[in-house]
Amino acid sequence: EVTLLKLDWAYLLIAMVAGAAMAVQGTMNSVLGKVIGLWESTLVVHVIGLITVTGIILAGGIGFAGLAKAGEAPWYVYLGGLLNVIIIFGVVKSMPKIGVGNATTGIIFAQILTAVMIDRFGIMGVEKVPFRWIDLLGVALLAVGTRIMLK
């Protein structure tokens, strides 16, 4: 069981940086979407991501050998690319209408609620994390905070 005392603070910091990057990225995608269009901005973001990852793989000497094992992964994990399009669509559509703070609040609430369910039931083969009532309290407080932010 993961407790605050066992928590690796470096990984929490990495997660927090990712969270901040998501808010900044969402804002950038929203601005780009207003200028060139929703689907065009989604395409541009993915092309730049592809170029960036390819550069990291080549510059880091990582190589592409791992791709030979792609058939070993469950089919459904490849839907992550589809989810990425849904995420960008949702961010680009919602942020200009309800604001970055409100959209991000809704995003975080849904992320936490979904994450708790994934942990609890071990969805997609992740290690099950036992349910604690404090988790439910945390989700409830996030829901209240989301409601307050949207007022």
JSON list of C-alpha atoms in Angstrom, two decimals:
[
{"chain": "A", "resi": 1, "resn": "GLU", "atom": "CA", "xyz": [0.00, 0.00, 0.00]},
{"chain": "A", "resi": 2, "resn": "VAL", "atom": "CA", "xyz": [1.24, 3.45, -0.88]},
{"chain": "A", "resi": 3, "resn": "THR", "atom": "CA", "xyz": [1.33, 5.84, 2.05]},
{"chain": "A", "resi": 4, "resn": "LEU", "atom": "CA", "xyz": [2.59, 9.38, 2.34]},
{"chain": "A", "resi": 5, "resn": "LEU", "atom": "CA", "xyz": [5.63, 8.13, 4.26]},
{"chain": "A", "resi": 6, "resn": "LYS", "atom": "CA", "xyz": [6.51, 5.63, 1.52]},
{"chain": "A", "resi": 7, "resn": "LEU", "atom": "CA", "xyz": [5.81, 8.08, -1.28]},
{"chain": "A", "resi": 8, "resn": "ASP", "atom": "CA", "xyz": [8.80, 8.84, -3.46]},
{"chain": "A", "resi": 9, "resn": "TRP", "atom": "CA", "xyz": [8.84, 12.63, -3.53]},
{"chain": "A", "resi": 10, "resn": "ALA", "atom": "CA", "xyz": [10.92, 12.79, -6.73]},
{"chain": "A", "resi": 11, "resn": "TYR", "atom": "CA", "xyz": [8.19, 10.95, -8.62]},
{"chain": "A", "resi": 12, "resn": "LEU", "atom": "CA", "xyz": [5.53, 13.16, -7.08]},
{"chain": "A", "resi": 13, "resn": "LEU", "atom": "CA", "xyz": [7.48, 16.18, -8.31]},
{"chain": "A", "resi": 14, "resn": "ILE", "atom": "CA", "xyz": [7.69, 14.65, -11.80]},
{"chain": "A", "resi": 15, "resn": "ALA", "atom": "CA", "xyz": [3.91, 14.11, -11.74]},
{"chain": "A", "resi": 16, "resn": "MET", "atom": "CA", "xyz": [3.36, 17.71, -10.62]},
{"chain": "A", "resi": 17, "resn": "VAL", "atom": "CA", "xyz": [5.54, 19.01, -13.46]},
{"chain": "A", "resi": 18, "resn": "ALA", "atom": "CA", "xyz": [3.47, 16.89, -15.86]},
{"chain": "A", "resi": 19, "resn": "GLY", "atom": "CA", "xyz": [0.29, 18.35, -14.41]},
{"chain": "A", "resi": 20, "resn": "ALA", "atom": "CA", "xyz": [1.55, 21.90, -14.84]},
{"chain": "A", "resi": 21, "resn": "ALA", "atom": "CA", "xyz": [2.68, 21.06, -18.38]},
{"chain": "A", "resi": 22, "resn": "MET", "atom": "CA", "xyz": [-0.83, 19.75, -19.14]},
{"chain": "A", "resi": 23, "resn": "ALA", "atom": "CA", "xyz": [-2.39, 23.08, -18.14]},
{"chain": "A", "resi": 24, "resn": "VAL", "atom": "CA", "xyz": [0.14, 25.03, -20.21]},
{"chain": "A", "resi": 25, "resn": "GLN", "atom": "CA", "xyz": [-0.19, 22.63, -23.14]},
{"chain": "A", "resi": 26, "resn": "GLY", "atom": "CA", "xyz": [-3.96, 22.86, -23.03]},
{"chain": "A", "resi": 27, "resn": "THR", "atom": "CA", "xyz": [-3.77, 26.63, -23.16]},
{"chain": "A", "resi": 28, "resn": "MET", "atom": "CA", "xyz": [-1.33, 26.51, -26.08]},
{"chain": "A", "resi": 29, "resn": "ASN", "atom": "CA", "xyz": [-3.50, 24.00, -27.95]},
{"chain": "A", "resi": 30, "resn": "SER", "atom": "CA", "xyz": [-6.55, 26.17, -27.35]},
{"chain": "A", "resi": 31, "resn": "VAL", "atom": "CA", "xyz": [-4.83, 29.27, -28.72]},
{"chain": "A", "resi": 32, "resn": "LEU", "atom": "CA", "xyz": [-3.49, 27.33, -31.72]},
{"chain": "A", "resi": 33, "resn": "GLY", "atom": "CA", "xyz": [-6.96, 25.86, -32.33]},
{"chain": "A", "resi": 34, "resn": "LYS", "atom": "CA", "xyz": [-8.48, 29.36, -32.48]},
{"chain": "A", "resi": 35, "resn": "VAL", "atom": "CA", "xyz": [-5.94, 30.37, -35.13]},
{"chain": "A", "resi": 36, "resn": "ILE", "atom": "CA", "xyz": [-5.70, 27.33, -37.42]},
{"chain": "A", "resi": 37, "resn": "GLY", "atom": "CA", "xyz": [-8.73, 25.24, -36.44]},
{"chain": "A", "resi": 38, "resn": "LEU", "atom": "CA", "xyz": [-9.46, 22.38, -34.05]},
{"chain": "A", "resi": 39, "resn": "TRP", "atom": "CA", "xyz": [-8.46, 19.41, -36.16]},
{"chain": "A", "resi": 40, "resn": "GLU", "atom": "CA", "xyz": [-5.55, 21.20, -37.79]},
{"chain": "A", "resi": 41, "resn": "SER", "atom": "CA", "xyz": [-4.11, 22.08, -34.38]},
{"chain": "A", "resi": 42, "resn": "THR", "atom": "CA", "xyz": [-4.58, 18.48, -33.22]},
{"chain": "A", "resi": 43, "resn": "LEU", "atom": "CA", "xyz": [-2.63, 17.29, -36.25]},
{"chain": "A", "resi": 44, "resn": "VAL", "atom": "CA", "xyz": [0.15, 19.84, -35.72]},
{"chain": "A", "resi": 45, "resn": "VAL", "atom": "CA", "xyz": [0.52, 18.91, -32.03]},
{"chain": "A", "resi": 46, "resn": "HIS", "atom": "CA", "xyz": [0.80, 15.20, -32.87]},
{"chain": "A", "resi": 47, "resn": "VAL", "atom": "CA", "xyz": [3.29, 15.77, -35.71]},
{"chain": "A", "resi": 48, "resn": "ILE", "atom": "CA", "xyz": [5.49, 17.90, -33.44]},
{"chain": "A", "resi": 49, "resn": "GLY", "atom": "CA", "xyz": [5.21, 15.20, -30.75]},
{"chain": "A", "resi": 50, "resn": "LEU", "atom": "CA", "xyz": [6.23, 12.52, -33.29]},
{"chain": "A", "resi": 51, "resn": "ILE", "atom": "CA", "xyz": [9.24, 14.57, -34.41]},
{"chain": "A", "resi": 52, "resn": "THR", "atom": "CA", "xyz": [10.25, 15.24, -30.78]},
{"chain": "A", "resi": 53, "resn": "VAL", "atom": "CA", "xyz": [10.05, 11.60, -29.69]},
{"chain": "A", "resi": 54, "resn": "THR", "atom": "CA", "xyz": [11.87, 10.42, -32.82]},
{"chain": "A", "resi": 55, "resn": "GLY", "atom": "CA", "xyz": [14.64, 12.94, -32.09]},
{"chain": "A", "resi": 56, "resn": "ILE", "atom": "CA", "xyz": [14.92, 11.78, -28.47]},
{"chain": "A", "resi": 57, "resn": "ILE", "atom": "CA", "xyz": [15.12, 8.13, -29.55]},
{"chain": "A", "resi": 58, "resn": "LEU", "atom": "CA", "xyz": [17.79, 8.88, -32.15]},
{"chain": "A", "resi": 59, "resn": "ALA", "atom": "CA", "xyz": [19.82, 11.35, -30.07]},
{"chain": "A", "resi": 60, "resn": "GLY", "atom": "CA", "xyz": [19.65, 9.14, -26.99]},
{"chain": "A", "resi": 61, "resn": "GLY", "atom": "CA", "xyz": [20.83, 6.06, -28.88]},
{"chain": "A", "resi": 62, "resn": "ILE", "atom": "CA", "xyz": [17.72, 4.24, -27.68]},
{"chain": "A", "resi": 63, "resn": "GLY", "atom": "CA", "xyz": [16.87, 2.71, -31.04]},
{"chain": "A", "resi": 64, "resn": "PHE", "atom": "CA", "xyz": [13.63, 1.14, -32.20]},
{"chain": "A", "resi": 65, "resn": "ALA", "atom": "CA", "xyz": [14.22, -2.49, -31.15]},
{"chain": "A", "resi": 66, "resn": "GLY", "atom": "CA", "xyz": [11.44, -2.31, -28.56]},
{"chain": "A", "resi": 67, "resn": "LEU", "atom": "CA", "xyz": [8.90, -1.86, -31.34]},
{"chain": "A", "resi": 68, "resn": "ALA", "atom": "CA", "xyz": [9.48, -5.51, -32.30]},
{"chain": "A", "resi": 69, "resn": "LYS", "atom": "CA", "xyz": [7.55, -6.44, -29.14]},
{"chain": "A", "resi": 70, "resn": "ALA", "atom": "CA", "xyz": [4.55, -4.26, -30.01]},
{"chain": "A", "resi": 71, "resn": "GLY", "atom": "CA", "xyz": [2.45, -7.33, -30.78]},
{"chain": "A", "resi": 72, "resn": "GLU", "atom": "CA", "xyz": [2.87, -8.55, -27.19]},
{"chain": "A", "resi": 73, "resn": "ALA", "atom": "CA", "xyz": [0.90, -5.64, -25.74]},
{"chain": "A", "resi": 74, "resn": "PRO", "atom": "CA", "xyz": [-2.87, -5.98, -25.30]},
{"chain": "A", "resi": 75, "resn": "TRP", "atom": "CA", "xyz": [-4.78, -4.50, -28.25]},
{"chain": "A", "resi": 76, "resn": "TYR", "atom": "CA", "xyz": [-6.62, -1.95, -26.13]},
{"chain": "A", "resi": 77, "resn": "VAL", "atom": "CA", "xyz": [-3.48, -0.12, -25.03]},
{"chain": "A", "resi": 78, "resn": "TYR", "atom": "CA", "xyz": [-3.14, 1.23, -28.56]},
{"chain": "A", "resi": 79, "resn": "LEU", "atom": "CA", "xyz": [-6.33, 3.21, -28.01]},
{"chain": "A", "resi": 80, "resn": "GLY", "atom": "CA", "xyz": [-4.15, 5.68, -26.09]},
{"chain": "A", "resi": 81, "resn": "GLY", "atom": "CA", "xyz": [-3.57, 7.50, -29.37]},
{"chain": "A", "resi": 82, "resn": "LEU", "atom": "CA", "xyz": [-7.33, 7.84, -29.83]},
{"chain": "A", "resi": 83, "resn": "LEU", "atom": "CA", "xyz": [-7.66, 9.07, -26.25]},
{"chain": "A", "resi": 84, "resn": "ASN", "atom": "CA", "xyz": [-4.98, 11.67, -26.94]},
{"chain": "A", "resi": 85, "resn": "VAL", "atom": "CA", "xyz": [-7.12, 13.06, -29.76]},
{"chain": "A", "resi": 86, "resn": "ILE", "atom": "CA", "xyz": [-10.17, 13.10, -27.46]},
{"chain": "A", "resi": 87, "resn": "ILE", "atom": "CA", "xyz": [-8.13, 14.90, -24.77]},
{"chain": "A", "resi": 88, "resn": "ILE", "atom": "CA", "xyz": [-6.89, 17.57, -27.16]},
{"chain": "A", "resi": 89, "resn": "PHE", "atom": "CA", "xyz": [-10.38, 18.01, -28.61]},
{"chain": "A", "resi": 90, "resn": "GLY", "atom": "CA", "xyz": [-11.89, 18.39, -25.15]},
{"chain": "A", "resi": 91, "resn": "VAL", "atom": "CA", "xyz": [-9.27, 20.87, -24.01]},
{"chain": "A", "resi": 92, "resn": "VAL", "atom": "CA", "xyz": [-9.39, 22.98, -27.18]},
{"chain": "A", "resi": 93, "resn": "LYS", "atom": "CA", "xyz": [-13.21, 23.10, -27.10]},
{"chain": "A", "resi": 94, "resn": "SER", "atom": "CA", "xyz": [-13.67, 23.71, -23.36]},
{"chain": "A", "resi": 95, "resn": "MET", "atom": "CA", "xyz": [-10.93, 26.18, -22.39]},
{"chain": "A", "resi": 96, "resn": "PRO", "atom": "CA", "xyz": [-12.07, 29.07, -24.61]},
{"chain": "A", "resi": 97, "resn": "LYS", "atom": "CA", "xyz": [-15.66, 28.62, -23.40]},
{"chain": "A", "resi": 98, "resn": "ILE", "atom": "CA", "xyz": [-15.24, 28.15, -19.64]},
{"chain": "A", "resi": 99, "resn": "GLY", "atom": "CA", "xyz": [-11.64, 29.29, -19.01]},
{"chain": "A", "resi": 100, "resn": "VAL", "atom": "CA", "xyz": [-8.38, 27.48, -18.29]},
{"chain": "A", "resi": 101, "resn": "GLY", "atom": "CA", "xyz": [-9.01, 27.24, -14.53]},
{"chain": "A", "resi": 102, "resn": "ASN", "atom": "CA", "xyz": [-12.53, 25.85, -14.86]},
{"chain": "A", "resi": 103, "resn": "ALA", "atom": "CA", "xyz": [-11.61, 23.40, -17.60]},
{"chain": "A", "resi": 104, "resn": "THR", "atom": "CA", "xyz": [-8.54, 22.22, -15.69]},
{"chain": "A", "resi": 105, "resn": "THR", "atom": "CA", "xyz": [-10.62, 21.80, -12.53]},
{"chain": "A", "resi": 106, "resn": "GLY", "atom": "CA", "xyz": [-13.06, 19.55, -14.38]},
{"chain": "A", "resi": 107, "resn": "ILE", "atom": "CA", "xyz": [-10.20, 17.64, -15.98]},
{"chain": "A", "resi": 108, "resn": "ILE", "atom": "CA", "xyz": [-8.47, 17.04, -12.65]},
{"chain": "A", "resi": 109, "resn": "PHE", "atom": "CA", "xyz": [-11.70, 15.93, -10.96]},
{"chain": "A", "resi": 110, "resn": "ALA", "atom": "CA", "xyz": [-12.38, 13.40, -13.74]},
{"chain": "A", "resi": 111, "resn": "GLN", "atom": "CA", "xyz": [-8.74, 12.25, -13.68]},
{"chain": "A", "resi": 112, "resn": "ILE", "atom": "CA", "xyz": [-8.78, 11.60, -9.94]},
{"chain": "A", "resi": 113, "resn": "LEU", "atom": "CA", "xyz": [-12.15, 9.85, -9.99]},
{"chain": "A", "resi": 114, "resn": "THR", "atom": "CA", "xyz": [-11.03, 7.63, -12.88]},
{"chain": "A", "resi": 115, "resn": "ALA", "atom": "CA", "xyz": [-7.62, 6.98, -11.31]},
{"chain": "A", "resi": 116, "resn": "VAL", "atom": "CA", "xyz": [-9.18, 5.87, -8.01]},
{"chain": "A", "resi": 117, "resn": "MET", "atom": "CA", "xyz": [-11.40, 3.42, -9.91]},
{"chain": "A", "resi": 118, "resn": "ILE", "atom": "CA", "xyz": [-8.45, 2.09, -11.94]},
{"chain": "A", "resi": 119, "resn": "ASP", "atom": "CA", "xyz": [-6.43, 1.60, -8.75]},
{"chain": "A", "resi": 120, "resn": "ARG", "atom": "CA", "xyz": [-9.30, 0.03, -6.83]},
{"chain": "A", "resi": 121, "resn": "PHE", "atom": "CA", "xyz": [-10.23, -2.54, -9.48]},
{"chain": "A", "resi": 122, "resn": "GLY", "atom": "CA", "xyz": [-6.77, -3.08, -11.00]},
{"chain": "A", "resi": 123, "resn": "ILE", "atom": "CA", "xyz": [-8.08, -2.14, -14.44]},
{"chain": "A", "resi": 124, "resn": "MET", "atom": "CA", "xyz": [-5.81, -3.07, -17.37]},
{"chain": "A", "resi": 125, "resn": "GLY", "atom": "CA", "xyz": [-3.66, -5.20, -15.12]},
{"chain": "A", "resi": 126, "resn": "VAL", "atom": "CA", "xyz": [-2.29, -2.47, -12.86]},
{"chain": "A", "resi": 127, "resn": "GLU", "atom": "CA", "xyz": [-1.64, -3.46, -9.28]},
{"chain": "A", "resi": 128, "resn": "LYS", "atom": "CA", "xyz": [-4.76, -3.10, -7.17]},
{"chain": "A", "resi": 129, "resn": "VAL", "atom": "CA", "xyz": [-4.63, -0.41, -4.52]},
{"chain": "A", "resi": 130, "resn": "PRO", "atom": "CA", "xyz": [-7.03, -1.15, -1.67]},
{"chain": "A", "resi": 131, "resn": "PHE", "atom": "CA", "xyz": [-9.94, 1.24, -1.36]},
{"chain": "A", "resi": 132, "resn": "ARG", "atom": "CA", "xyz": [-9.83, 3.59, 1.60]},
{"chain": "A", "resi": 133, "resn": "TRP", "atom": "CA", "xyz": [-12.69, 5.78, 2.77]},
{"chain": "A", "resi": 134, "resn": "ILE", "atom": "CA", "xyz": [-10.30, 8.72, 2.78]},
{"chain": "A", "resi": 135, "resn": "ASP", "atom": "CA", "xyz": [-10.06, 8.29, -1.01]},
{"chain": "A", "resi": 136, "resn": "LEU", "atom": "CA", "xyz": [-13.82, 8.75, -1.27]},
{"chain": "A", "resi": 137, "resn": "LEU", "atom": "CA", "xyz": [-13.56, 11.84, 0.94]},
{"chain": "A", "resi": 138, "resn": "GLY", "atom": "CA", "xyz": [-10.83, 13.22, -1.31]},
{"chain": "A", "resi": 139, "resn": "VAL", "atom": "CA", "xyz": [-12.96, 12.68, -4.44]},
{"chain": "A", "resi": 140, "resn": "ALA", "atom": "CA", "xyz": [-15.95, 14.29, -2.70]},
{"chain": "A", "resi": 141, "resn": "LEU", "atom": "CA", "xyz": [-13.87, 17.32, -1.71]},
{"chain": "A", "resi": 142, "resn": "LEU", "atom": "CA", "xyz": [-12.62, 17.60, -5.29]},
{"chain": "A", "resi": 143, "resn": "ALA", "atom": "CA", "xyz": [-16.23, 17.50, -6.50]},
{"chain": "A", "resi": 144, "resn": "VAL", "atom": "CA", "xyz": [-17.13, 20.31, -4.07]},
{"chain": "A", "resi": 145, "resn": "GLY", "atom": "CA", "xyz": [-14.08, 22.29, -5.18]},
{"chain": "A", "resi": 146, "resn": "THR", "atom": "CA", "xyz": [-15.00, 21.77, -8.82]},
{"chain": "A", "resi": 147, "resn": "ARG", "atom": "CA", "xyz": [-18.52, 23.04, -8.13]},
{"chain": "A", "resi": 148, "resn": "ILE", "atom": "CA", "xyz": [-17.15, 26.09, -6.33]},
{"chain": "A", "resi": 149, "resn": "MET", "atom": "CA", "xyz": [-14.74, 26.85, -9.19]},
{"chain": "A", "resi": 150, "resn": "LEU", "atom": "CA", "xyz": [-17.55, 26.64, -11.73]},
{"chain": "A", "resi": 151, "resn": "LYS", "atom": "CA", "xyz": [-19.79, 29.12, -9.84]}
]
